[in-house]
Amino acid sequence: MVRYIIRRLLVSIPILGIGSFLAYLMVASAGDPLAELRGRPGSTEADVQNLAIELGLDKPILARYWDWLTSFLSGDWGTSVALGQARADVFDRVTTAFGTTFKLVLGAEVLAVTLGIAVGVLAAVKQYSIFDYLATSTAFVMFSMPVFCVAIVVKTYGIQFNNVLTGMGMDRWLTTAGPPVGGFKGDVFDQVWRYTGTFLLPTIALGAISFAAYSRFQRAAMLETLSSDYVRTAHAKGLRPMRVIFRHAFRNALIPVTTLAALNIGAVFSGAIITETVFGWNGMGKLLVSAVQQFDPPMLMGWLMITAILVVVFNLVADILYGILDPRIRLG
Amino acid sequence: MANPQITETPAAGAASSSYEFGTGARKQWQTILRRFTRHRLAMVSLIVLVLLTLGAVVGAAFWKYDVTYTGGSSFAPPSAEHPLGTSQIGKDMLALIFQGTQYSLLIALVVAFMATIIGVVLGAVAGFLRGAVDTFVMRLVDLFLIVPQLALVAIAARAFPSSWFTVAIVLGLFSWMQVARINRGQTLSLSEREFIEAAKALGASNSRIIFKHILPNLTGIITVNATLAVATAVLSEAALSFIGLGVKPPDTSLGLIIIENYSQFQDRPWLFYAPFVVIVLISLTINFIGDGLRDAFDPRQTKVRA
């Protein structure tokens, strides 16, 4: 197992390498970081030249990539080049934003997987019941909904719920503006209270969409195992139905959804970008939008690299989970 | 004709022979069409989708206001004059939605078309040739999937002048991976079959085998996935426009209409719900149609006599 993990990690290094090169080319050709300075009244050609040299833009693209790569590997991810702002350190900005977003993504995934499995199993066991039809139609509507619409609706009703709370003379619980900059303050109870209040709405909004997909997958997988021969054997042996469903069918039906959830992390991350935008969080979503709009190549590269690493790690997690859950798969 | 003895004389033959006893074999596409038309949900969805599309095109042509009209009062509530109210600058919301629907559908069609072409060709070639080509294509898929699609499209779209068409093209360039994977898998299993071996033994070239033997057998999968790709594309385009990095005025789309109006959700919910319902209807009906197509193309489906 350890050997397998090491080998897989080694295989993903060239992918990350090639990916970073292509990403660098893409980012470099997507715009001109000097454009704003050029267009600024009072800036001279000499100013533009100086900035170009300062940013290393006078060198050929391969040399620039090499410079970027070597400093990236040594832990220096560069500084933001967006004009009119302090030269923020890319590593600090990206990792801070990533931390916020990752918590949201993880929470939404946990919520979506747990609910998806529960609903999927129940829908399969009670196939063609009212619950099954209800779950199926909810899932179809959820699939077809843009993430931001769910977020907007959830946010609005959250605010109304807050109004009800304040109407009863209590403090507002749900916040819709993201975690406080300096972290949560107060005693333990207070912190948990505020933490859940902050994360609850975005997590629901983000989890809702993946939940639909997971519940469909779980239902299909569960139906397949329920109709398989070894389940019939177990029933024939006279085992209690509950035991057959959970010990025999359920454990095998978990495999597809667990793998899917790990592989789906990139898509959930995309969803998180949107959800954060609706809630005005200061996470990866806001960072991406501002880095694209103000055209900030080092920031974009940092952004892309950290998400790429996340996806690679979760692909590995998917494989390992698959090996653990399905003993027929031997990793090695 | 090479075999004159089995061609029927056109006047008397064809029509009478197949109708006399009603046992003439149906052609494959007739079976598929029959299965599809009996799929009630899919048919209802198809009708709704066609009505929506026609409504957006015909409605835009005949509705008394068009998108250049700004004469309404700001944020007028729905009335007989403006069934969906007016926007902040007094545009008629119904006219805006007609136009947004057209753009959204157009973009989604371009994206699905590109994703299908790229995905099918790469998938079929990789699955058929195997070896180094297969490895290369599959690593390419891995590379494209390593970063969230939304981010790639947002950055890449920046390189081109902003218009709905470039947004569609860039989205299409980053949407083919799933199609390629599915088609590769199917081609891999198809190319093990005897008829491919026979074609090879007869000396057919690779391109002939791919285009004459493999692709026709992929038709079902291609159709189903192309349909589902349209639904996905409607949502991705809306998401991209929503974070402000997709379609920009003067072009429009349903996503853009939502971002322009969602701050009004609490006071004027209709401004949000109208484009929202249209998006959900489009992608929901397309998903159902795809489902119906999947059932219709599935030869294991025996509910309908073939």
Coordinates of C-alpha atoms in Angstrom, one line a residue, chain A residues 42-165:
Chain A
G42 CA 1.0 60.4 -17.1
S43 CA 2.8 57.1 -17.4
T44 CA 5.8 57.2 -19.8
E45 CA 7.3 54.5 -22.0
A46 CA 10.2 54.4 -19.5
D47 CA 7.8 53.5 -16.6
V48 CA 6.4 50.7 -18.7
Q49 CA 9.9 49.5 -19.5
N50 CA 10.9 49.6 -15.9
L51 CA 7.9 47.6 -14.8
A52 CA 8.5 45.1 -17.6
I53 CA 12.0 44.5 -16.4
E54 CA 10.9 44.4 -12.8
L55 CA 8.4 41.7 -13.6
G56 CA 10.8 39.8 -15.9
L57 CA 8.7 40.4 -19.0
D58 CA 11.7 41.2 -21.1
K59 CA 12.8 37.6 -21.0
P60 CA 11.6 34.9 -23.3
I61 CA 8.6 32.9 -22.1
L62 CA 10.6 29.7 -21.4
A63 CA 13.1 31.6 -19.2
R64 CA 10.2 33.2 -17.4
Y65 CA 8.6 29.8 -16.8
W66 CA 11.9 28.4 -15.5
D67 CA 12.3 31.3 -13.1
W68 CA 8.8 30.8 -11.9
L69 CA 9.1 27.1 -11.5
T70 CA 12.4 27.2 -9.6
S71 CA 11.2 29.8 -7.2
F72 CA 7.8 28.1 -6.9
L73 CA 9.5 24.8 -5.9
S74 CA 11.7 26.7 -3.3
G75 CA 8.5 28.0 -1.7
D76 CA 8.5 31.5 -3.2
W77 CA 5.3 31.8 -5.1
G78 CA 6.0 35.4 -6.1
T79 CA 4.1 38.6 -5.3
S80 CA 0.8 40.0 -6.7
V81 CA 1.4 42.4 -9.6
A82 CA -2.1 43.9 -9.7
L83 CA -1.6 47.6 -10.0
G84 CA -2.8 50.0 -7.3
Q85 CA -2.5 47.4 -4.6
A86 CA 0.1 46.4 -2.1
R87 CA 2.3 43.7 -3.5
A88 CA 0.7 40.9 -1.5
D89 CA 2.6 37.7 -1.2
V90 CA 0.9 35.1 -3.4
F91 CA 1.6 32.2 -1.1
D92 CA 0.0 33.9 1.9
R93 CA -3.1 35.1 -0.1
V94 CA -3.7 31.8 -1.8
T95 CA -3.2 29.6 1.2
T96 CA -5.5 31.8 3.4
A97 CA -8.2 31.8 0.7
F98 CA -7.7 28.1 0.2
G99 CA -8.2 27.4 3.9
T100 CA -11.5 29.1 3.9
T101 CA -12.8 27.5 0.8
F102 CA -11.5 24.1 1.6
K103 CA -13.5 24.1 4.9
L104 CA -16.6 24.9 2.9
V105 CA -15.9 22.2 0.3
L106 CA -15.2 19.6 2.9
G107 CA -18.3 20.4 4.9
A108 CA -20.5 20.4 1.8
E109 CA -19.0 17.1 0.7
V110 CA -19.6 15.4 4.1
L111 CA -23.1 16.7 4.1
A112 CA -23.8 15.7 0.5
V113 CA -22.3 12.2 0.9
T114 CA -24.0 11.4 4.2
L115 CA -27.4 12.6 3.0
G116 CA -27.0 11.2 -0.5
I117 CA -26.1 7.7 0.8
A118 CA -29.0 7.7 3.3
V119 CA -31.6 8.9 0.7
G120 CA -30.2 6.7 -2.0
V121 CA -30.3 3.6 0.1
L122 CA -33.8 4.3 1.4
A123 CA -35.0 5.0 -2.2
A124 CA -33.6 1.7 -3.4
V125 CA -34.9 -0.4 -0.5
K126 CA -38.3 1.1 -1.0
Q127 CA -38.2 1.2 -4.8
Y128 CA -41.2 2.7 -6.5
S129 CA -42.6 4.1 -3.2
I130 CA -43.7 7.6 -2.7
F131 CA -40.3 8.3 -1.1
D132 CA -38.5 7.0 -4.1
Y133 CA -40.4 9.2 -6.5
L134 CA -40.0 12.2 -4.3
A135 CA -36.2 11.6 -4.0
T136 CA -35.9 11.0 -7.7
S137 CA -37.8 14.1 -8.7
T138 CA -35.9 16.3 -6.1
A139 CA -32.6 15.0 -7.5
F140 CA -33.6 15.8 -11.1
V141 CA -34.6 19.3 -10.2
M142 CA -31.4 19.8 -8.1
F143 CA -29.2 18.6 -11.0
S144 CA -30.9 21.1 -13.3
M145 CA -30.4 24.1 -11.0
P146 CA -27.5 26.5 -11.3
V147 CA -25.5 26.5 -8.0
F148 CA -25.9 30.2 -7.6
C149 CA -29.7 30.0 -7.6
V150 CA -29.7 27.6 -4.7
A151 CA -27.3 29.9 -2.9
I152 CA -29.4 33.0 -3.5
V153 CA -32.6 31.3 -2.3
V154 CA -30.8 29.8 0.8
K155 CA -29.2 33.2 1.6
T156 CA -32.5 35.1 1.4
Y157 CA -34.3 32.7 3.6
G158 CA -31.4 32.7 6.0
I159 CA -31.7 36.4 6.4
Q160 CA -35.5 36.1 7.0
F161 CA -34.7 33.4 9.6
N162 CA -32.4 35.9 11.3
N163 CA -35.1 38.5 11.3
V164 CA -37.4 36.0 13.1
L165 CA -34.6 35.5 15.7

